[in-house]
Amino acid sequence: MLGFAYTAPFYGQNVLSPASAGHPILMNHNHDVAFIENDAMVVLGLQRSQDFYRYEARTDRLAANPEDPALVDRATAYYQTAFELFKSHRYE
C-alpha cells in the first residue's frame, strides 16, 4: 500500500492478496492482540480479558459473538509460538 517492496523475517503476508484468503490474521493495538480466522475474531487483552466478535461483511461491522475457547486456543498458540521464536532468535 505504501508503494515499496518489503520483506520481513517473521509472520506476515499481504492480507489484501487473494492468496492470503482463509489464512489467520494477527493484529495488535496498545496492550491488546487480536486473532481473526475466517469471520471470527478474538481480542486478548490485559488481565486475561477476552472479547469475541464476528465480522459482518454486509454492514462492514463487527458484532458480538459467543465465547469460542477453541479460537482462544489457536490465537494463544500463534502468539506463544511467535514469542518463543522471537525470544530464541529463530524467526528468520
mmCIF file as gemmi writes it, N, C-alpha and C atoms, coordinates in Angstrom:
data_model
loop_
_atom_site.group_PDB
_atom_site.id
_atom_site.type_symbol
_atom_site.label_atom_id
_atom_site.label_alt_id
_atom_site.label_comp_id
_atom_site.label_asym_id
_atom_site.label_entity_id
_atom_site.label_seq_id
_atom_site.pdbx_PDB_ins_code
_atom_site.Cartn_x
_atom_site.Cartn_y
_atom_site.Cartn_z
_atom_site.occupancy
_atom_site.B_iso_or_equiv
_atom_site.pdbx_formal_charge
_atom_site.auth_seq_id
_atom_site.auth_asym_id
_atom_site.pdbx_PDB_model_num
ATOM 1 N N . MET Axp A 1 ? 0.816 -1.19 0 1 0 ? 1 A 1
ATOM 2 C CA . MET Axp A 1 ? 0 0 0 1 0 ? 1 A 1
ATOM 3 C C . MET Axp A 1 ? 0.861 1.257 0 1 0 ? 1 A 1
ATOM 4 N N . LEU Axp A 2 ? 2.092 1.151 0.527 1 0 ? 2 A 1
ATOM 5 C CA . LEU Axp A 2 ? 2.968 2.312 0.571 1 0 ? 2 A 1
ATOM 6 C C . LEU Axp A 2 ? 3.773 2.483 -0.714 1 0 ? 2 A 1
ATOM 7 N N . GLY Axp A 3 ? 3.736 1.479 -1.561 1 0 ? 3 A 1
ATOM 8 C CA . GLY Axp A 3 ? 4.403 1.601 -2.846 1 0 ? 3 A 1
ATOM 9 C C . GLY Axp A 3 ? 5.857 1.184 -2.861 1 0 ? 3 A 1
ATOM 10 N N . PHE Axp A 4 ? 6.31 0.464 -1.847 1 0 ? 4 A 1
ATOM 11 C CA . PHE Axp A 4 ? 7.681 -0.034 -1.882 1 0 ? 4 A 1
ATOM 12 C C . PHE Axp A 4 ? 7.697 -1.493 -1.42 1 0 ? 4 A 1
ATOM 13 N N . ALA Axp A 5 ? 8.721 -2.213 -1.881 1 0 ? 5 A 1
ATOM 14 C CA . ALA Axp A 5 ? 8.844 -3.622 -1.531 1 0 ? 5 A 1
ATOM 15 C C . ALA Axp A 5 ? 9.25 -3.755 -0.063 1 0 ? 5 A 1
ATOM 16 N N . TYR Axp A 6 ? 8.754 -4.789 0.572 1 0 ? 6 A 1
ATOM 17 C CA . TYR Axp A 6 ? 9.076 -5.009 1.972 1 0 ? 6 A 1
ATOM 18 C C . TYR Axp A 6 ? 9.022 -6.507 2.253 1 0 ? 6 A 1
ATOM 19 N N . THR Axp A 7 ? 10.04 -7.01 2.882 1 0 ? 7 A 1
ATOM 20 C CA . THR Axp A 7 ? 10.021 -8.391 3.353 1 0 ? 7 A 1
ATOM 21 C C . THR Axp A 7 ? 10.389 -8.376 4.829 1 0 ? 7 A 1
ATOM 22 N N . ALA Axp A 8 ? 9.831 -9.296 5.552 1 0 ? 8 A 1
ATOM 23 C CA . ALA Axp A 8 ? 10.093 -9.399 6.982 1 0 ? 8 A 1
ATOM 24 C C . ALA Axp A 8 ? 10.401 -10.852 7.311 1 0 ? 8 A 1
ATOM 25 N N . PRO Axp A 9 ? 11.282 -11.072 8.261 1 0 ? 9 A 1
ATOM 26 C CA . PRO Axp A 9 ? 11.638 -12.441 8.609 1 0 ? 9 A 1
ATOM 27 C C . PRO Axp A 9 ? 10.672 -13.083 9.595 1 0 ? 9 A 1
ATOM 28 N N . PHE Axp A 10 ? 9.465 -12.591 9.664 1 0 ? 10 A 1
ATOM 29 C CA . PHE Axp A 10 ? 8.548 -13.082 10.675 1 0 ? 10 A 1
ATOM 30 C C . PHE Axp A 10 ? 7.186 -13.333 10.069 1 0 ? 10 A 1
ATOM 31 N N . TYR Axp A 11 ? 6.206 -13.604 10.898 1 0 ? 11 A 1
ATOM 32 C CA . TYR Axp A 11 ? 4.844 -13.837 10.414 1 0 ? 11 A 1
ATOM 33 C C . TYR Axp A 11 ? 4.407 -12.642 9.586 1 0 ? 11 A 1
ATOM 34 N N . GLY Axp A 12 ? 3.655 -12.904 8.582 1 0 ? 12 A 1
ATOM 35 C CA . GLY Axp A 12 ? 3.071 -11.804 7.836 1 0 ? 12 A 1
ATOM 36 C C . GLY Axp A 12 ? 2.916 -12.114 6.367 1 0 ? 12 A 1
ATOM 37 N N . GLN Axp A 13 ? 1.882 -11.569 5.816 1 0 ? 13 A 1
ATOM 38 C CA . GLN Axp A 13 ? 1.633 -11.638 4.394 1 0 ? 13 A 1
ATOM 39 C C . GLN Axp A 13 ? 0.623 -10.55 4.049 1 0 ? 13 A 1
ATOM 40 N N . ASN Axp A 14 ? 0.498 -10.288 2.792 1 0 ? 14 A 1
ATOM 41 C CA . ASN Axp A 14 ? -0.4 -9.251 2.318 1 0 ? 14 A 1
ATOM 42 C C . ASN Axp A 14 ? -1.848 -9.713 2.495 1 0 ? 14 A 1
ATOM 43 N N . VAL Axp A 15 ? -2.563 -9.135 3.455 1 0 ? 15 A 1
ATOM 44 C CA . VAL Axp A 15 ? -3.942 -9.55 3.69 1 0 ? 15 A 1
ATOM 45 C C . VAL Axp A 15 ? -4.878 -9.094 2.576 1 0 ? 15 A 1
ATOM 46 N N . LEU Axp A 16 ? -4.414 -8.222 1.699 1 0 ? 16 A 1
ATOM 47 C CA . LEU Axp A 16 ? -5.239 -7.778 0.582 1 0 ? 16 A 1
ATOM 48 C C . LEU Axp A 16 ? -5.087 -8.69 -0.635 1 0 ? 16 A 1
ATOM 49 N N . SER Axp A 17 ? -4.139 -9.613 -0.578 1 0 ? 17 A 1
ATOM 50 C CA . SER Axp A 17 ? -3.901 -10.524 -1.68 1 0 ? 17 A 1
ATOM 51 C C . SER Axp A 17 ? -4.909 -11.675 -1.635 1 0 ? 17 A 1
ATOM 52 N N . PRO Axp A 18 ? -5.452 -12.06 -2.801 1 0 ? 18 A 1
ATOM 53 C CA . PRO Axp A 18 ? -6.367 -13.21 -2.815 1 0 ? 18 A 1
ATOM 54 C C . PRO Axp A 18 ? -5.702 -14.49 -2.299 1 0 ? 18 A 1
ATOM 55 N N . ALA Axp A 19 ? -4.388 -14.594 -2.433 1 0 ? 19 A 1
ATOM 56 C CA . ALA Axp A 19 ? -3.672 -15.794 -1.981 1 0 ? 19 A 1
ATOM 57 C C . ALA Axp A 19 ? -3.716 -15.935 -0.46 1 0 ? 19 A 1
ATOM 58 N N . SER Axp A 20 ? -3.967 -14.867 0.263 1 0 ? 20 A 1
ATOM 59 C CA . SER Axp A 20 ? -3.993 -14.945 1.727 1 0 ? 20 A 1
ATOM 60 C C . SER Axp A 20 ? -5.391 -15.214 2.274 1 0 ? 20 A 1
ATOM 61 N N . ALA Axp A 21 ? -6.367 -15.353 1.394 1 0 ? 21 A 1
ATOM 62 C CA . ALA Axp A 21 ? -7.734 -15.642 1.844 1 0 ? 21 A 1
ATOM 63 C C . ALA Axp A 21 ? -7.756 -16.955 2.627 1 0 ? 21 A 1
ATOM 64 N N . GLY Axp A 22 ? -8.423 -16.942 3.763 1 0 ? 22 A 1
ATOM 65 C CA . GLY Axp A 22 ? -8.526 -18.135 4.576 1 0 ? 22 A 1
ATOM 66 C C . GLY Axp A 22 ? -7.414 -18.297 5.592 1 0 ? 22 A 1
ATOM 67 N N . HIS Axp A 23 ? -6.354 -17.49 5.488 1 0 ? 23 A 1
ATOM 68 C CA . HIS Axp A 23 ? -5.275 -17.547 6.468 1 0 ? 23 A 1
ATOM 69 C C . HIS Axp A 23 ? -5.641 -16.678 7.663 1 0 ? 23 A 1
ATOM 70 N N . PRO Axp A 24 ? -5.201 -17.07 8.85 1 0 ? 24 A 1
ATOM 71 C CA . PRO Axp A 24 ? -5.47 -16.232 10.027 1 0 ? 24 A 1
ATOM 72 C C . PRO Axp A 24 ? -4.784 -14.873 9.909 1 0 ? 24 A 1
ATOM 73 N N . ILE Axp A 25 ? -5.36 -13.89 10.571 1 0 ? 25 A 1
ATOM 74 C CA . ILE Axp A 25 ? -4.799 -12.543 10.617 1 0 ? 25 A 1
ATOM 75 C C . ILE Axp A 25 ? -4.493 -12.233 12.079 1 0 ? 25 A 1
ATOM 76 N N . LEU Axp A 26 ? -3.28 -11.764 12.332 1 0 ? 26 A 1
ATOM 77 C CA . LEU Axp A 26 ? -2.865 -11.379 13.686 1 0 ? 26 A 1
ATOM 78 C C . LEU Axp A 26 ? -2.673 -9.875 13.719 1 0 ? 26 A 1
ATOM 79 N N . MET Axp A 27 ? -3.208 -9.232 14.749 1 0 ? 27 A 1
ATOM 80 C CA . MET Axp A 27 ? -3.104 -7.776 14.872 1 0 ? 27 A 1
ATOM 81 C C . MET Axp A 27 ? -2.822 -7.417 16.324 1 0 ? 27 A 1
ATOM 82 N N . ASN Axp A 28 ? -2.316 -6.211 16.515 1 0 ? 28 A 1
ATOM 83 C CA . ASN Axp A 28 ? -2.17 -5.711 17.877 1 0 ? 28 A 1
ATOM 84 C C . ASN Axp A 28 ? -2.445 -4.218 17.914 1 0 ? 28 A 1
ATOM 85 N N . HIS Axp A 29 ? -2.86 -3.775 19.09 1 0 ? 29 A 1
ATOM 86 C CA . HIS Axp A 29 ? -3.087 -2.356 19.339 1 0 ? 29 A 1
ATOM 87 C C . HIS Axp A 29 ? -2.884 -2.128 20.826 1 0 ? 29 A 1
ATOM 88 N N . ASN Axp A 30 ? -1.931 -1.257 21.145 1 0 ? 30 A 1
ATOM 89 C CA . ASN Axp A 30 ? -1.584 -0.992 22.547 1 0 ? 30 A 1
ATOM 90 C C . ASN Axp A 30 ? -1.263 -2.309 23.255 1 0 ? 30 A 1
ATOM 91 N N . HIS Axp A 31 ? -2.057 -2.689 24.242 1 0 ? 31 A 1
ATOM 92 C CA . HIS Axp A 31 ? -1.781 -3.9 25.01 1 0 ? 31 A 1
ATOM 93 C C . HIS Axp A 31 ? -2.628 -5.086 24.56 1 0 ? 31 A 1
ATOM 94 N N . ASP Axp A 32 ? -3.475 -4.902 23.587 1 0 ? 32 A 1
ATOM 95 C CA . ASP Axp A 32 ? -4.349 -5.975 23.125 1 0 ? 32 A 1
ATOM 96 C C . ASP Axp A 32 ? -3.795 -6.598 21.847 1 0 ? 32 A 1
ATOM 97 N N . VAL Axp A 33 ? -4.078 -7.885 21.688 1 0 ? 33 A 1
ATOM 98 C CA . VAL Axp A 33 ? -3.771 -8.568 20.43 1 0 ? 33 A 1
ATOM 99 C C . VAL Axp A 33 ? -5.061 -9.2 19.937 1 0 ? 33 A 1
ATOM 100 N N . ALA Axp A 34 ? -5.155 -9.339 18.636 1 0 ? 34 A 1
ATOM 101 C CA . ALA Axp A 34 ? -6.353 -9.93 18.056 1 0 ? 34 A 1
ATOM 102 C C . ALA Axp A 34 ? -5.958 -11.022 17.081 1 0 ? 34 A 1
ATOM 103 N N . PHE Axp A 35 ? -6.835 -11.973 16.943 1 0 ? 35 A 1
ATOM 104 C CA . PHE Axp A 35 ? -6.656 -13.099 16.036 1 0 ? 35 A 1
ATOM 105 C C . PHE Axp A 35 ? -7.956 -13.256 15.274 1 0 ? 35 A 1
ATOM 106 N N . ILE Axp A 36 ? -7.87 -13.214 13.958 1 0 ? 36 A 1
ATOM 107 C CA . ILE Axp A 36 ? -9.059 -13.354 13.116 1 0 ? 36 A 1
ATOM 108 C C . ILE Axp A 36 ? -8.893 -14.594 12.26 1 0 ? 36 A 1
ATOM 109 N N . GLU Axp A 37 ? -9.914 -15.421 12.275 1 0 ? 37 A 1
ATOM 110 C CA . GLU Axp A 37 ? -9.925 -16.629 11.456 1 0 ? 37 A 1
ATOM 111 C C . GLU Axp A 37 ? -11.287 -16.703 10.79 1 0 ? 37 A 1
ATOM 112 N N . ASN Axp A 38 ? -11.258 -16.7 9.463 1 0 ? 38 A 1
ATOM 113 C CA . ASN Axp A 38 ? -12.494 -16.585 8.689 1 0 ? 38 A 1
ATOM 114 C C . ASN Axp A 38 ? -13.182 -15.297 9.113 1 0 ? 38 A 1
ATOM 115 N N . ASP Axp A 39 ? -14.366 -15.35 9.682 1 0 ? 39 A 1
ATOM 116 C CA . ASP Axp A 39 ? -15.025 -14.108 10.099 1 0 ? 39 A 1
ATOM 117 C C . ASP Axp A 39 ? -15.13 -13.994 11.622 1 0 ? 39 A 1
ATOM 118 N N . ALA Axp A 40 ? -14.432 -14.874 12.347 1 0 ? 40 A 1
ATOM 119 C CA . ALA Axp A 40 ? -14.462 -14.849 13.804 1 0 ? 40 A 1
ATOM 120 C C . ALA Axp A 40 ? -13.199 -14.184 14.342 1 0 ? 40 A 1
ATOM 121 N N . MET Axp A 41 ? -13.363 -13.345 15.363 1 0 ? 41 A 1
ATOM 122 C CA . MET Axp A 41 ? -12.233 -12.63 15.937 1 0 ? 41 A 1
ATOM 123 C C . MET Axp A 41 ? -12.28 -12.725 17.455 1 0 ? 41 A 1
ATOM 124 N N . VAL Axp A 42 ? -11.085 -12.915 18.037 1 0 ? 42 A 1
ATOM 125 C CA . VAL Axp A 42 ? -10.948 -12.827 19.486 1 0 ? 42 A 1
ATOM 126 C C . VAL Axp A 42 ? -9.906 -11.754 19.77 1 0 ? 42 A 1
ATOM 127 N N . VAL Axp A 43 ? -10.211 -10.899 20.738 1 0 ? 43 A 1
ATOM 128 C CA . VAL Axp A 43 ? -9.271 -9.873 21.201 1 0 ? 43 A 1
ATOM 129 C C . VAL Axp A 43 ? -8.831 -10.291 22.599 1 0 ? 43 A 1
ATOM 130 N N . LEU Axp A 44 ? -7.517 -10.494 22.743 1 0 ? 44 A 1
ATOM 131 C CA . LEU Axp A 44 ? -6.947 -10.889 24.021 1 0 ? 44 A 1
ATOM 132 C C . LEU Axp A 44 ? -6.315 -9.661 24.654 1 0 ? 44 A 1
ATOM 133 N N . GLY Axp A 45 ? -6.749 -9.334 25.854 1 0 ? 45 A 1
ATOM 134 C CA . GLY Axp A 45 ? -6.274 -8.12 26.496 1 0 ? 45 A 1
ATOM 135 C C . GLY Axp A 45 ? -5.597 -8.383 27.822 1 0 ? 45 A 1
ATOM 136 N N . LEU Axp A 46 ? -5.332 -7.307 28.514 1 0 ? 46 A 1
ATOM 137 C CA . LEU Axp A 46 ? -4.695 -7.397 29.821 1 0 ? 46 A 1
ATOM 138 C C . LEU Axp A 46 ? -5.59 -8.141 30.809 1 0 ? 46 A 1
ATOM 139 N N . GLN Axp A 47 ? -4.961 -8.736 31.791 1 0 ? 47 A 1
ATOM 140 C CA . GLN Axp A 47 ? -5.663 -9.462 32.848 1 0 ? 47 A 1
ATOM 141 C C . GLN Axp A 47 ? -6.57 -10.55 32.278 1 0 ? 47 A 1
ATOM 142 N N . ARG Axp A 48 ? -6.077 -11.169 31.18 1 0 ? 48 A 1
ATOM 143 C CA . ARG Axp A 48 ? -6.749 -12.32 30.55 1 0 ? 48 A 1
ATOM 144 C C . ARG Axp A 48 ? -8.138 -12.011 29.993 1 0 ? 48 A 1
ATOM 145 N N . SER Axp A 49 ? -8.385 -10.756 29.659 1 0 ? 49 A 1
ATOM 146 C CA . SER Axp A 49 ? -9.689 -10.428 29.078 1 0 ? 49 A 1
ATOM 147 C C . SER Axp A 49 ? -9.784 -11.023 27.677 1 0 ? 49 A 1
ATOM 148 N N . GLN Axp A 50 ? -10.988 -11.397 27.319 1 0 ? 50 A 1
ATOM 149 C CA . GLN Axp A 50 ? -11.266 -11.984 26.01 1 0 ? 50 A 1
ATOM 150 C C . GLN Axp A 50 ? -12.574 -11.396 25.49 1 0 ? 50 A 1
ATOM 151 N N . ASP Axp A 51 ? -12.522 -10.84 24.29 1 0 ? 51 A 1
ATOM 152 C CA . ASP Axp A 51 ? -13.726 -10.321 23.648 1 0 ? 51 A 1
ATOM 153 C C . ASP Axp A 51 ? -13.868 -11.006 22.292 1 0 ? 51 A 1
ATOM 154 N N . PHE Axp A 52 ? -15.091 -11.384 21.965 1 0 ? 52 A 1
ATOM 155 C CA . PHE Axp A 52 ? -15.342 -12.152 20.754 1 0 ? 52 A 1
ATOM 156 C C . PHE Axp A 52 ? -16.244 -11.368 19.806 1 0 ? 52 A 1
ATOM 157 N N . TYR Axp A 53 ? -15.875 -11.39 18.536 1 0 ? 53 A 1
ATOM 158 C CA . TYR Axp A 53 ? -16.619 -10.66 17.513 1 0 ? 53 A 1
ATOM 159 C C . TYR Axp A 53 ? -16.747 -11.515 16.264 1 0 ? 53 A 1
ATOM 160 N N . ARG Axp A 54 ? -17.694 -11.145 15.438 1 0 ? 54 A 1
ATOM 161 C CA . ARG Axp A 54 ? -17.859 -11.741 14.111 1 0 ? 54 A 1
ATOM 162 C C . ARG Axp A 54 ? -17.974 -10.589 13.129 1 0 ? 54 A 1
ATOM 163 N N . TYR Axp A 55 ? -17.215 -10.694 12.026 1 0 ? 55 A 1
ATOM 164 C CA . TYR Axp A 55 ? -17.263 -9.654 11.008 1 0 ? 55 A 1
ATOM 165 C C . TYR Axp A 55 ? -18.481 -9.893 10.124 1 0 ? 55 A 1
ATOM 166 N N . GLU Axp A 56 ? -19.283 -8.854 9.96 1 0 ? 56 A 1
ATOM 167 C CA . GLU Axp A 56 ? -20.455 -8.925 9.093 1 0 ? 56 A 1
ATOM 168 C C . GLU Axp A 56 ? -20.179 -8.096 7.839 1 0 ? 56 A 1
ATOM 169 N N . ALA Axp A 57 ? -19.885 -8.789 6.751 1 0 ? 57 A 1
ATOM 170 C CA . ALA Axp A 57 ? -19.495 -8.128 5.505 1 0 ? 57 A 1
ATOM 171 C C . ALA Axp A 57 ? -20.606 -7.22 4.974 1 0 ? 57 A 1
ATOM 172 N N . ARG Axp A 58 ? -21.842 -7.615 5.165 1 0 ? 58 A 1
ATOM 173 C CA . ARG Axp A 58 ? -22.969 -6.834 4.646 1 0 ? 58 A 1
ATOM 174 C C . ARG Axp A 58 ? -22.973 -5.416 5.201 1 0 ? 58 A 1
ATOM 175 N N . THR Axp A 59 ? -22.633 -5.274 6.483 1 0 ? 59 A 1
ATOM 176 C CA . THR Axp A 59 ? -22.64 -3.962 7.123 1 0 ? 59 A 1
ATOM 177 C C . THR Axp A 59 ? -21.23 -3.415 7.355 1 0 ? 59 A 1
ATOM 178 N N . ASP Axp A 60 ? -20.217 -4.22 7.06 1 0 ? 60 A 1
ATOM 179 C CA . ASP Axp A 60 ? -18.806 -3.862 7.289 1 0 ? 60 A 1
ATOM 180 C C . ASP Axp A 60 ? -18.582 -3.478 8.754 1 0 ? 60 A 1
ATOM 181 N N . ARG Axp A 61 ? -19.141 -4.282 9.644 1 0 ? 61 A 1
ATOM 182 C CA . ARG Axp A 61 ? -19.032 -4.016 11.084 1 0 ? 61 A 1
ATOM 183 C C . ARG Axp A 61 ? -18.749 -5.304 11.846 1 0 ? 61 A 1
ATOM 184 N N . LEU Axp A 62 ? -18.289 -5.109 13.076 1 0 ? 62 A 1
ATOM 185 C CA . LEU Axp A 62 ? -18.107 -6.233 13.98 1 0 ? 62 A 1
ATOM 186 C C . LEU Axp A 62 ? -19.331 -6.351 14.878 1 0 ? 62 A 1
ATOM 187 N N . ALA Axp A 63 ? -19.758 -7.575 15.115 1 0 ? 63 A 1
ATOM 188 C CA . ALA Axp A 63 ? -20.87 -7.838 16.026 1 0 ? 63 A 1
ATOM 189 C C . ALA Axp A 63 ? -20.357 -8.752 17.133 1 0 ? 63 A 1
ATOM 190 N N . ALA Axp A 64 ? -20.945 -8.633 18.302 1 0 ? 64 A 1
ATOM 191 C CA . ALA Axp A 64 ? -20.567 -9.505 19.408 1 0 ? 64 A 1
ATOM 192 C C . ALA Axp A 64 ? -20.812 -10.956 19.005 1 0 ? 64 A 1
ATOM 193 N N . ASN Axp A 65 ? -19.941 -11.824 19.475 1 0 ? 65 A 1
ATOM 194 C CA . ASN Axp A 65 ? -20.012 -13.24 19.143 1 0 ? 65 A 1
ATOM 195 C C . ASN Axp A 65 ? -19.887 -14.037 20.438 1 0 ? 65 A 1
ATOM 196 N N . PRO Axp A 66 ? -20.467 -15.225 20.51 1 0 ? 66 A 1
ATOM 197 C CA . PRO Axp A 66 ? -20.327 -16.037 21.725 1 0 ? 66 A 1
ATOM 198 C C . PRO Axp A 66 ? -18.866 -16.442 21.962 1 0 ? 66 A 1
ATOM 199 N N . GLU Axp A 67 ? -18.566 -16.782 23.194 1 0 ? 67 A 1
ATOM 200 C CA . GLU Axp A 67 ? -17.22 -17.249 23.524 1 0 ? 67 A 1
ATOM 201 C C . GLU Axp A 67 ? -16.875 -18.469 22.675 1 0 ? 67 A 1
ATOM 202 N N . ASP Axp A 68 ? -15.604 -18.562 22.303 1 0 ? 68 A 1
ATOM 203 C CA . ASP Axp A 68 ? -15.116 -19.671 21.488 1 0 ? 68 A 1
ATOM 204 C C . ASP Axp A 68 ? -13.757 -20.107 22.035 1 0 ? 68 A 1
ATOM 205 N N . PRO Axp A 69 ? -13.75 -21.049 22.992 1 0 ? 69 A 1
ATOM 206 C CA . PRO Axp A 69 ? -12.489 -21.478 23.598 1 0 ? 69 A 1
ATOM 207 C C . PRO Axp A 69 ? -11.484 -22.018 22.578 1 0 ? 69 A 1
ATOM 208 N N . ALA Axp A 70 ? -11.951 -22.675 21.537 1 0 ? 70 A 1
ATOM 209 C CA . ALA Axp A 70 ? -11.037 -23.208 20.513 1 0 ? 70 A 1
ATOM 210 C C . ALA Axp A 70 ? -10.335 -22.073 19.768 1 0 ? 70 A 1
ATOM 211 N N . LEU Axp A 71 ? -11.04 -20.98 19.527 1 0 ? 71 A 1
ATOM 212 C CA . LEU Axp A 71 ? -10.436 -19.817 18.873 1 0 ? 71 A 1
ATOM 213 C C . LEU Axp A 71 ? -9.374 -19.198 19.778 1 0 ? 71 A 1
ATOM 214 N N . VAL Axp A 72 ? -9.649 -19.132 21.061 1 0 ? 72 A 1
ATOM 215 C CA . VAL Axp A 72 ? -8.67 -18.623 22.033 1 0 ? 72 A 1
ATOM 216 C C . VAL Axp A 72 ? -7.437 -19.514 22.028 1 0 ? 72 A 1
ATOM 217 N N . ASP Axp A 73 ? -7.634 -20.825 21.998 1 0 ? 73 A 1
ATOM 218 C CA . ASP Axp A 73 ? -6.5 -21.758 21.979 1 0 ? 73 A 1
ATOM 219 C C . ASP Axp A 73 ? -5.634 -21.559 20.74 1 0 ? 73 A 1
ATOM 220 N N . ARG Axp A 74 ? -6.249 -21.388 19.578 1 0 ? 74 A 1
ATOM 221 C CA . ARG Axp A 74 ? -5.475 -21.173 18.348 1 0 ? 74 A 1
ATOM 222 C C . ARG Axp A 74 ? -4.739 -19.836 18.396 1 0 ? 74 A 1
ATOM 223 N N . ALA Axp A 75 ? -5.413 -18.795 18.874 1 0 ? 75 A 1
ATOM 224 C CA . ALA Axp A 75 ? -4.769 -17.484 18.99 1 0 ? 75 A 1
ATOM 225 C C . ALA Axp A 75 ? -3.584 -17.562 19.941 1 0 ? 75 A 1
ATOM 226 N N . THR Axp A 76 ? -3.774 -18.19 21.073 1 0 ? 76 A 1
ATOM 227 C CA . THR Axp A 76 ? -2.701 -18.331 22.058 1 0 ? 76 A 1
ATOM 228 C C . THR Axp A 76 ? -1.536 -19.095 21.465 1 0 ? 76 A 1
ATOM 229 N N . ALA Axp A 77 ? -1.809 -20.145 20.714 1 0 ? 77 A 1
ATOM 230 C CA . ALA Axp A 77 ? -0.746 -20.939 20.098 1 0 ? 77 A 1
ATOM 231 C C . ALA Axp A 77 ? 0.067 -20.096 19.115 1 0 ? 77 A 1
ATOM 232 N N . TYR Axp A 78 ? -0.591 -19.31 18.291 1 0 ? 78 A 1
ATOM 233 C CA . TYR Axp A 78 ? 0.119 -18.443 17.338 1 0 ? 78 A 1
ATOM 234 C C . TYR Axp A 78 ? 0.999 -17.435 18.068 1 0 ? 78 A 1
ATOM 235 N N . TYR Axp A 79 ? 0.43 -16.738 19.041 1 0 ? 79 A 1
ATOM 236 C CA . TYR Axp A 79 ? 1.195 -15.701 19.729 1 0 ? 79 A 1
ATOM 237 C C . TYR Axp A 79 ? 2.299 -16.293 20.61 1 0 ? 79 A 1
ATOM 238 N N . GLN Axp A 80 ? 2.03 -17.421 21.244 1 0 ? 80 A 1
ATOM 239 C CA . GLN Axp A 80 ? 3.062 -18.045 22.068 1 0 ? 80 A 1
ATOM 240 C C . GLN Axp A 80 ? 4.209 -18.557 21.207 1 0 ? 80 A 1
ATOM 241 N N . THR Axp A 81 ? 3.898 -19.145 20.059 1 0 ? 81 A 1
ATOM 242 C CA . THR Axp A 81 ? 4.942 -19.607 19.134 1 0 ? 81 A 1
ATOM 243 C C . THR Axp A 81 ? 5.762 -18.427 18.63 1 0 ? 81 A 1
ATOM 244 N N . ALA Axp A 82 ? 5.094 -17.341 18.27 1 0 ? 82 A 1
ATOM 245 C CA . ALA Axp A 82 ? 5.819 -16.147 17.811 1 0 ? 82 A 1
ATOM 246 C C . ALA Axp A 82 ? 6.753 -15.64 18.898 1 0 ? 82 A 1
ATOM 247 N N . PHE Axp A 83 ? 6.279 -15.612 20.138 1 0 ? 83 A 1
ATOM 248 C CA . PHE Axp A 83 ? 7.107 -15.14 21.243 1 0 ? 83 A 1
ATOM 249 C C . PHE Axp A 83 ? 8.323 -16.039 21.444 1 0 ? 83 A 1
ATOM 250 N N . GLU Axp A 84 ? 8.113 -17.347 21.429 1 0 ? 84 A 1
ATOM 251 C CA . GLU Axp A 84 ? 9.221 -18.285 21.627 1 0 ? 84 A 1
ATOM 252 C C . GLU Axp A 84 ? 10.246 -18.173 20.5 1 0 ? 84 A 1
ATOM 253 N N . LEU Axp A 85 ? 9.79 -18.044 19.252 1 0 ? 85 A 1
ATOM 254 C CA . LEU Axp A 85 ? 10.711 -17.888 18.124 1 0 ? 85 A 1
ATOM 255 C C . LEU Axp A 85 ? 11.495 -16.586 18.232 1 0 ? 85 A 1
ATOM 256 N N . PHE Axp A 86 ? 10.815 -15.519 18.608 1 0 ? 86 A 1
ATOM 257 C CA . PHE Axp A 86 ? 11.48 -14.228 18.766 1 0 ? 86 A 1
ATOM 258 C C . PHE Axp A 86 ? 12.51 -14.267 19.893 1 0 ? 86 A 1
ATOM 259 N N . LYS Axp A 87 ? 12.089 -14.801 21.027 1 0 ? 87 A 1
ATOM 260 C CA . LYS Axp A 87 ? 12.954 -14.838 22.207 1 0 ? 87 A 1
ATOM 261 C C . LYS Axp A 87 ? 14.235 -15.644 21.94 1 0 ? 87 A 1
ATOM 262 N N . SER Axp A 88 ? 14.127 -16.706 21.149 1 0 ? 88 A 1
ATOM 263 C CA . SER Axp A 88 ? 15.288 -17.56 20.895 1 0 ? 88 A 1
ATOM 264 C C . SER Axp A 88 ? 16.001 -17.198 19.584 1 0 ? 88 A 1
ATOM 265 N N . HIS Axp A 89 ? 15.591 -16.089 18.962 1 0 ? 89 A 1
ATOM 266 C CA . HIS Axp A 89 ? 16.213 -15.599 17.712 1 0 ? 89 A 1
ATOM 267 C C . HIS Axp A 89 ? 16.127 -16.651 16.589 1 0 ? 89 A 1
ATOM 268 N N . ARG Axp A 90 ? 15.018 -17.37 16.506 1 0 ? 90 A 1
ATOM 269 C CA . ARG Axp A 90 ? 14.835 -18.379 15.465 1 0 ? 90 A 1
ATOM 270 C C . ARG Axp A 90 ? 13.732 -17.993 14.486 1 0 ? 90 A 1
ATOM 271 N N . TYR Axp A 91 ? 13.557 -16.717 14.235 1 0 ? 91 A 1
ATOM 272 C CA . TYR Axp A 91 ? 12.442 -16.251 13.414 1 0 ? 91 A 1
ATOM 273 C C . TYR Axp A 91 ? 12.815 -15.939 11.984 1 0 ? 91 A 1
ATOM 274 N N . GLU Axp A 92 ? 14.01 -16.244 11.554 1 0 ? 92 A 1
ATOM 275 C CA . GLU Axp A 92 ? 14.405 -15.897 10.182 1 0 ? 92 A 1
ATOM 276 C C . GLU Axp A 92 ? 13.872 -16.881 9.188 1 0 ? 92 A 1
